[in-house]
Amino acid sequence: MMTRKFLALVAVLLSAAGVTFAEVDLVTLPTRQGVQLTIYNSADLTLVRDTRNLTLKTGANRLSFSWANTLIDPTSLDLRALQNAADVDLLDVSYPPRLQQIAIWNVMSRIAGEVPTEITFFTSGISWRSFYMATLSPDEAKMRLQGYVRVTNNSGEDYENAQTRLIVGKINILDQIAMLSQRYPPYGQPGLVPPGEAMPAVAERKQALRRAKDEIAEAEGVVMAQKAAMPSKPKQIIKEGLSEYFIYTIEGTETIPNTWSKRLPSFQQDEIPIENLFKYDENRWGNSVVRFLFFKNDKDHKLGETPLPDGMVKVFRTVDEAGGLSYEGACDTKYIPVDQKAELCLGNATNVSVEPKLMAYKLDNFTYNNDRNIDGWDEIQTWQIEVKNQRDVNARIEILRHFKHQHWDIERDQTVEFAKDDLDTVKFTLVMPPHSAKKFGYTVTFREGRRQAQ
Amino acid sequence: MIRKRILLSAIALFCATAAYRAEARIKLVALPPRQTTVVRLDNPQFTLVEEERALALQKGENQVDFSWKGVSIDPDSIRLRILGHEKEVRLISVSYPPGEAALVWQIYSDIAVEEPVRISYLLSNIDRLVTYKAVAEQDESKMDLSSYLILRNFSGEDFENAKVLLDYGQAYDRSIDHEETKQLLFFTARGLPIEKTFTWDSETMPWDPDKTAQNVGIPVYYAIENSAKNPDLGKNALWGGKARVYQKDTQGSTIFAGEDNAAYTPVGEKVKLYIGQSRDVVVTRKKMRENQIEVKRNKQNQVIMYDTDELVEIEIENFKDKPAVLVLTEHIPEQGPFAATRYGRGEPVCQWDMEECSHKYEVKDAGTLEFRIELTPRSKQKLVMHYHRRNLR
Amino acid sequence: MKKLTAIVVVVLALCVQAMAEVDLVTLPSREGVQLTIYNSADLTLVRDVRNLTLKEGINRLSFSWANTLIDPTSLDLRALKNEADVDLLGVSYPPRLQQIAVWDVQSRIAGEVPVEITFFTSGISWRAFYMATLSPDEATMLLKGYVRVTNNSGEDYEKAQTRLIVGKINLLDEIAMLSQRYPPYGSPADGGYGGGAERDDNTVGGKRRELMKKAKGAMDMPAAAPAPTMVADSMERPKEIKKEGLAEYFIYTIEGTETIPNTWSKRLPSFDQGDIPVENLYKYDENRWGNEVIRFLYFKNDKKHKLGETPLPDGLVKVYRTADEAGGLSYEGACDTKYIPVDQKAELDLGPARQVSVEPKLMAVKKENFTYDNDKNIDGWDDIETWQIEVKNQRPVAARLEITMHLRHQHCDVKNEGDCGEYKKDDLVTTKYTLNLEPRSARKFGYTLTYREGRRQQ
C-alpha cells in the first residue's frame, strides 16, 4: 500500500516587523516534539495536542501556522506556553484575507530563547471503534470475551509516535468538524449562512470516500505493523473514567500514517459465566423466540472494571476438544456500564419454541342501563402456552403477554414465575432443562363498558 | 495591501452660485486621513463606525465628497458632526450623486480653518461573534471560562488601528483588513463553581430503555451562574455563542467534553450548557395503574364525569462511582373533550391531587412536576407517584 | 451624464398649418419654477413661469416634454399679467406626435407676457427620516428630522422653490402611467379616458378633474406663484423649512430655492430638537408578538415634549444612544414611524428586548360549581385558572411595562394577587397591567381567572 505524504502542519516564526505578511521572513521552522491524539467514537473528532519548541524574541512575535490538505477545524486552534507562561501572551489570532488554511498568532514575549509550547486543535478523519469476539464453552455455561479497538487515520496528516487515547462516551457537538475544516472563512461571513449550516458537498464527498476506503481496508484485513521496534508483548490499554467519558490510553506511542488503520487488543477475560436466555414478545418479534446471551458487567462475571464500549460482538462456540469453533452469530451491543446487564441478541432460536393457544372464550356479567341496553360485560379468555427446549443445555425463557387494556384480572398456574410488568403487560419466566417440554395456562377476565368503572 | 474604499475629499468652491453637476464633480482633491476610527460592535445587527478627520475648509462655501465604492453603508445613517467651530462651520445640505455610493456635503465656513469633524455611519458585513472555552477541573467542581471575540470584517474596508468597542469591557486597538477574521481574548473568569445535572423528561425520553436498540443517553448539563458570587462575572450580561468545554484528566492533559451554544445570559441567570449524554444513569418509567373512580352518571346511566386513580413507578439506577443529581420532569396532562376546549399556553392541563409520592417535587406549572433527586454512587431507587386526576369526562 | 431633457416651449407662426413646417419664433427660457412634491403618491405639481412674446391675434404655442414624466392631461397655461387680454382657446395634441401639445392663445396685446405653465410630473419624490439620540440615562433624546428629495423626473429643475406636502391625496391614475400614455387621453377604441364614454362630472374623469382642481387650489393658497426673479441660494446657513397646515395637508416650504439635477438627490435638515423627555416602554402581548417583550420609545408630539408645532411625517427613525463622554454613539435600532399628528403619542418600536422579560405560567386549574340539567347531564361549571406572572428588568435603567392578556371569553372574573401594578380592563376580553420596574429588578404577581361555562354564564 502506498502512502502519500501530504503537506502538513507547518509552524513558522515570522519577523515581527513585517506588517503585511507577504513580506515576512522565515525565522525558524520548529519540528514537532511530541503529539497526543484523543480520539472520539461518538463523533468524527480528534483532539490533537502538538508540542513544539519555539524560539521567541523579546517583544512581538508572529507565528504562522498552516494546515493545507488536512481536516483541521481552524476555530479550535489554541496555543499556550508550557514554560514561562506568564511571560508569553497570545495577543490575537488572525485568519488573513483570501488565504485558506493558515492562521497567524501574534505573541508578545517578555523573554528571549526557546520556549516549549503546546498547540491544540480538532481534526476530523481519525476514528476508532471497538469490537469483540466471544467464545462459548461447549456447555454454553461460560465464555471467553476478547475486546479489540481499531484506529483509522484519514486525517491527511501523519501523526508519528503519538500518544493515543480513545474516548468512550457521547459528547454533544454542534457542527461537524469535517464541515468546519472545509469552511472558508473559518467563522463564516456576516450576513451569510450562519456558521454550522449544511455540510459542504466537498467535505461530504471526502467523508464518503473515507468511509469507502475504510471499508475496503477492513475487507482486505489491513493491519499495519509497528514502525518502531516490535515490542515483545502486546501493549496495555489503560482505562479510566472521567465525567461521563471513559478514556482508554494505549501504552507508549503509536504511529498511524495517513490512510492506515491499526487493530489493538483491549482486554481478554476467560470463564465468564453466562446464561442462555430466550424471549418471547409478540409486540417485538411476532411468533419467534429470540435468543440472548445474558451476563453482567460485574465482579460476579469476572468483569466490572470498566464499561464496555458499544461494538459488534461475534459469537463462536467451541465444538470439539481440539478447540474447533462454530459460528453462532453476531450482534451490535449497546454500551454496557459497570454493573449493568448485557444481553447479546443472537437472533431467532430454532430449537426453543413458545406456542400460546386460546382455549376458551366467553362473555359474562352483563350490566344494563335504564333503557335496558347492555352497557357493561366481562370477557373471559383461557390460554394455554406450550414451551419446548430441544437444546442440549438449560434454557431460561421469558414470555411477555400484552393485554388490550388495564381492566383485567388473572387466574394462573402457580408453578410458573409471574410478574406484572406494567398496567397491561405480564411476564412469565421459566427455566427449562435440556430436551424438555411444558404446558401451562392462565385465564384472564377483561372488564368492559360500565364494568370498568365498578 | 491596504485598501481604502471609503474616500473623503474636500473641494473648495469660490463661486457660491456654481451649481455643480455630476460630470463636473472633482474627486480626491484632498484626502484627509482618518485620525481615529471607532468601530462599535454592540448591536448584533449593525456596526456603527465613527471616524474623525480634519477638513481643510476655505472661508465660504465648501463641498466635501464622501464615497464608499464597494462598501455597504446605509446612506441615510451618515452623519457629520462639527467638533471645533460649531458656530462658524455649518453643514448646509447633503447631495447624493446618481448611481454612485457617494455623497457631497455642502459646508459653509465663516473662517478658513482645519476643522475636526466626526463622521458616523452604519456599516454592513462587519461584526463580532463570541465564543467560549471552558476548562473544568477533573472533579467537575469548578471551571475556568475564557471568552473570545471573533471580529469578522467583510465590509470592503480595511481598518488601521481602529478602536474596537463593545457594549462593555475594554476597547481594543487593532487593525483589521477586509476579509480578515481575528480572534481576541475577551475575558477570563477563574474558579467558577459548576452545577452538574442529569436530566430526564417523561415527555421526550423513552420510558423503557431496555426495549431500544441504542443506548438511551441521559442529557448532562453544566450550569454556571452569571453572578457576583463569581468575582470575574456578574457585572454584565454574557453574550450568546458557541462554548467548547474541556476537562482536565489525570495525565496532566485535557479531554474535550462537549460543546453547546451558550444563550444570552443576563446578570443573575445561569448559563446552561448541554455537554453530552450519560449512559451510566438509567431511568425506566412504568405506569402500573390507571382506573376510573368517582364515576358520575346521568339519568341514562351514561358516564358524565369521573376521576382517575393512577400509579407511576420510575426506577432510577446510577451505575457511576460518583453521586449525581438528576432533574426529572413529569407531566400530568389532561385528556378528553375538556382538554380540547382549553385555551392558552402549553399542554392541556387538569386538576390533580397527589395522593402519595415517594420523592419531593416542585410544581413548575399546572401540568409539570420537577423532581431533584440525589443519586448515591452505584445505587438504585424507585420513585412512586400515586395521584388522581379530577373531573374528567 | 447625458442631458435628457426636455421641456421646450416654442411660439409658432400662426399661419402654418402642418407641424413639420413651423417657424421657430421665440424660445423663452424658464424664469422661475416651483415644485410641490407629495410623499403619499408619485406626484409633483410643477409651476413653470416663462415670458412669452405674444403678438396680437392668434398665437400658437408648442410645448414638448420628450424623455420626461409629465402627465399631458394636467397641462395648463395662464397669463400672470394682462390676464383679461390673453385667452387660451384650446389645447391640441397633434396626431402621430408624442409628448407635445399645442396651445392656441388669443391675445389682444402685443409684447412680452409672463405666463405660468402648470402640470403634474412623476419621478420626483421626498421622504422624511429621523435620527434620535438618547441621553446616557435614556431619559431624554435629541431628535433630528431630515427630508430627502430625489429627482428622477428626466428634467433638471434648477433653483426651484421647493415645497413638500405631507398628507394622503386621492389619485385615480398613476402619473407615471399617464406620462407614458399615447394618445394622452387614450383613444375611444380602447375604452377612452378614465374608463367610460360618459364625460359628465359624475364620471371618473370628471371626478379626477375635480380633484386636480382641488389639489391645485390647495397649493395655491399659501404662496402665490413664484416670483419670476429668484433670490440666489443663500449658502451661509442651513435653510429653514417653514411648516404650515392646510386642509388635510401639511406643507413644508424650503427656504430659498433648490437645484436638484435629474437623478440626484439631496438631504436637508428639517428640524432639530434636544432634551425631549422619553420613556422606555416595554410591551407584552402574546397575540401580537408571542413570547417576546417589545421595546418602545414613548413620547408625545406635544408642547410638554418640546414638540407639537407640526405633525411628524412618516419615516424611518434610527435610534442611537450616547455611549461615552466624548459623545461616542451606540446604535440601538430603527423603526418606521407612522405619521404623528400634533398632540398624538409616538411609540418607536425598537424590536424585541433581551433584558426585559415576562413569563406567565398557568400554575393550577380547577373545575367547580357544576350544574346539571333534568337528565343529570352537566350543563354548566366554572373553570378556575391560577396564573403566575414573573417579570424581570435586567437593564440598568427603569422601565415601564405594559402586559396585555387575553381572556378566552367575557364570562370571566379576574382576581389579582400581589403587586400587579396598575390594572385595567381594556375591553370585554382584554386585561392590561402596567408596571413601573426599577433598574435590575424582578417581580412576581398572580391572578385567578374564573370562567363561567355553559349554564353558569346565564
mmCIF file of N, CA, C and O in Angstrom, chain C residues 23-52:
data_model
loop_
_atom_site.group_PDB
_atom_site.id
_atom_site.type_symbol
_atom_site.label_atom_id
_atom_site.label_comp_id
_atom_site.label_asym_id
_atom_site.label_seq_id
_atom_site.Cartn_x
_atom_site.Cartn_y
_atom_site.Cartn_z
ATOM 1 N N ASP C 23 -42.270 77.631 -38.132
ATOM 2 C CA ASP C 23 -41.142 78.537 -37.919
ATOM 3 C C ASP C 23 -40.941 78.701 -36.430
ATOM 4 O O ASP C 23 -41.888 78.801 -35.664
ATOM 5 N N LEU C 24 -39.719 78.764 -36.083
ATOM 6 C CA LEU C 24 -39.393 78.977 -34.693
ATOM 7 C C LEU C 24 -39.385 80.457 -34.447
ATOM 8 O O LEU C 24 -38.587 81.178 -35.041
ATOM 9 N N VAL C 25 -40.261 80.912 -33.672
ATOM 10 C CA VAL C 25 -40.314 82.350 -33.478
ATOM 11 C C VAL C 25 -39.527 82.770 -32.251
ATOM 12 O O VAL C 25 -38.575 83.533 -32.344
ATOM 13 N N THR C 26 -39.903 82.239 -31.091
ATOM 14 C CA THR C 26 -39.129 82.541 -29.891
ATOM 15 C C THR C 26 -39.043 81.279 -29.046
ATOM 16 O O THR C 26 -39.893 80.402 -29.098
ATOM 17 N N LEU C 27 -38.029 81.218 -28.251
ATOM 18 C CA LEU C 27 -37.849 80.080 -27.373
ATOM 19 C C LEU C 27 -37.602 80.639 -25.980
ATOM 20 O O LEU C 27 -36.466 80.864 -25.591
ATOM 21 N N PRO C 28 -38.647 80.921 -25.270
ATOM 22 C CA PRO C 28 -38.463 81.615 -23.987
ATOM 23 C C PRO C 28 -37.872 80.681 -22.932
ATOM 24 O O PRO C 28 -38.229 79.520 -22.859
ATOM 25 N N SER C 29 -36.973 81.218 -22.173
ATOM 26 C CA SER C 29 -36.375 80.386 -21.118
ATOM 27 C C SER C 29 -37.219 80.479 -19.854
ATOM 28 O O SER C 29 -38.066 81.357 -19.700
ATOM 29 N N ARG C 30 -36.918 79.555 -18.936
ATOM 30 C CA ARG C 30 -37.665 79.468 -17.684
ATOM 31 C C ARG C 30 -37.270 80.620 -16.769
ATOM 32 O O ARG C 30 -36.093 80.889 -16.568
ATOM 33 N N GLU C 31 -38.251 81.318 -16.257
ATOM 34 C CA GLU C 31 -37.963 82.450 -15.374
ATOM 35 C C GLU C 31 -37.957 82.012 -13.914
ATOM 36 O O GLU C 31 -37.315 82.614 -13.076
ATOM 37 N N GLY C 32 -38.709 80.995 -13.639
ATOM 38 C CA GLY C 32 -38.774 80.513 -12.246
ATOM 39 C C GLY C 32 -39.575 79.238 -12.220
ATOM 40 O O GLY C 32 -40.342 78.964 -13.145
ATOM 41 N N VAL C 33 -39.385 78.474 -11.194
ATOM 42 C CA VAL C 33 -40.130 77.220 -11.133
ATOM 43 C C VAL C 33 -40.413 76.889 -9.672
ATOM 44 O O VAL C 33 -39.633 77.208 -8.776
ATOM 45 N N GLN C 34 -41.566 76.309 -9.455
ATOM 46 C CA GLN C 34 -41.937 75.880 -8.115
ATOM 47 C C GLN C 34 -42.341 74.408 -8.175
ATOM 48 O O GLN C 34 -43.098 74.007 -9.055
ATOM 49 N N LEU C 35 -41.817 73.641 -7.254
ATOM 50 C CA LEU C 35 -42.165 72.219 -7.183
ATOM 51 C C LEU C 35 -42.953 71.981 -5.909
ATOM 52 O O LEU C 35 -42.556 72.423 -4.837
ATOM 53 N N THR C 36 -44.075 71.288 -6.032
ATOM 54 C CA THR C 36 -44.841 70.881 -4.860
ATOM 55 C C THR C 36 -44.879 69.356 -4.889
ATOM 56 O O THR C 36 -45.525 68.761 -5.750
ATOM 57 N N ILE C 37 -44.127 68.775 -3.971
ATOM 58 C CA ILE C 37 -43.862 67.342 -4.061
ATOM 59 C C ILE C 37 -44.666 66.606 -2.997
ATOM 60 O O ILE C 37 -44.674 67.001 -1.830
ATOM 61 N N TYR C 38 -45.348 65.575 -3.417
ATOM 62 C CA TYR C 38 -46.125 64.747 -2.488
ATOM 63 C C TYR C 38 -45.305 63.548 -2.055
ATOM 64 O O TYR C 38 -44.483 63.048 -2.809
ATOM 65 N N ASN C 39 -45.578 63.061 -0.859
ATOM 66 C CA ASN C 39 -44.890 61.831 -0.470
ATOM 67 C C ASN C 39 -45.819 60.624 -0.433
ATOM 68 O O ASN C 39 -45.368 59.502 -0.353
ATOM 69 N N SER C 40 -47.118 60.885 -0.515
ATOM 70 C CA SER C 40 -48.042 59.749 -0.465
ATOM 71 C C SER C 40 -48.295 59.183 -1.854
ATOM 72 O O SER C 40 -48.853 58.108 -1.990
ATOM 73 N N ALA C 41 -47.921 59.904 -2.878
ATOM 74 C CA ALA C 41 -48.104 59.422 -4.242
ATOM 75 C C ALA C 41 -46.935 59.930 -5.069
ATOM 76 O O ALA C 41 -46.269 60.893 -4.687
ATOM 77 N N ASP C 42 -46.692 59.281 -6.188
ATOM 78 C CA ASP C 42 -45.601 59.706 -7.065
ATOM 79 C C ASP C 42 -46.114 60.867 -7.910
ATOM 80 O O ASP C 42 -46.488 60.709 -9.058
ATOM 81 N N LEU C 43 -46.151 62.050 -7.284
ATOM 82 C CA LEU C 43 -46.828 63.192 -7.899
ATOM 83 C C LEU C 43 -46.142 64.476 -7.468
ATOM 84 O O LEU C 43 -45.867 64.679 -6.279
ATOM 85 N N THR C 44 -45.848 65.309 -8.449
ATOM 86 C CA THR C 44 -45.320 66.645 -8.151
ATOM 87 C C THR C 44 -46.030 67.645 -9.046
ATOM 88 O O THR C 44 -46.176 67.414 -10.253
ATOM 89 N N LEU C 45 -46.485 68.701 -8.430
ATOM 90 C CA LEU C 45 -47.095 69.768 -9.210
ATOM 91 C C LEU C 45 -45.996 70.773 -9.548
ATOM 92 O O LEU C 45 -45.326 71.290 -8.652
ATOM 93 N N VAL C 46 -45.815 71.014 -10.838
ATOM 94 C CA VAL C 46 -44.768 71.941 -11.280
ATOM 95 C C VAL C 46 -45.433 73.215 -11.775
ATOM 96 O O VAL C 46 -46.415 73.173 -12.518
ATOM 97 N N ARG C 47 -44.894 74.308 -11.316
ATOM 98 C CA ARG C 47 -45.395 75.618 -11.736
ATOM 99 C C ARG C 47 -44.211 76.324 -12.372
ATOM 100 O O ARG C 47 -43.238 76.639 -11.706
ATOM 101 N N ASP C 48 -44.324 76.557 -13.684
ATOM 102 C CA ASP C 48 -43.175 76.933 -14.506
ATOM 103 C C ASP C 48 -43.507 78.300 -15.097
ATOM 104 O O ASP C 48 -44.510 78.455 -15.786
ATOM 105 N N VAL C 49 -42.699 79.330 -14.815
ATOM 106 C CA VAL C 49 -43.011 80.689 -15.274
ATOM 107 C C VAL C 49 -42.086 81.067 -16.424
ATOM 108 O O VAL C 49 -40.865 80.908 -16.318
ATOM 109 N N ARG C 50 -42.695 81.516 -17.508
ATOM 110 C CA ARG C 50 -41.885 81.929 -18.676
ATOM 111 C C ARG C 50 -42.457 83.229 -19.231
ATOM 112 O O ARG C 50 -43.643 83.505 -19.117
ATOM 113 N N ASN C 51 -41.610 83.994 -19.834
ATOM 114 C CA ASN C 51 -42.070 85.224 -20.503
ATOM 115 C C ASN C 51 -42.263 84.937 -21.981
ATOM 116 O O ASN C 51 -41.311 84.649 -22.699
ATOM 117 N N LEU C 52 -43.525 85.010 -22.423
ATOM 118 C CA LEU C 52 -43.791 84.759 -23.833
ATOM 119 C C LEU C 52 -43.951 86.095 -24.552
ATOM 120 O O LEU C 52 -44.544 87.035 -24.019
#
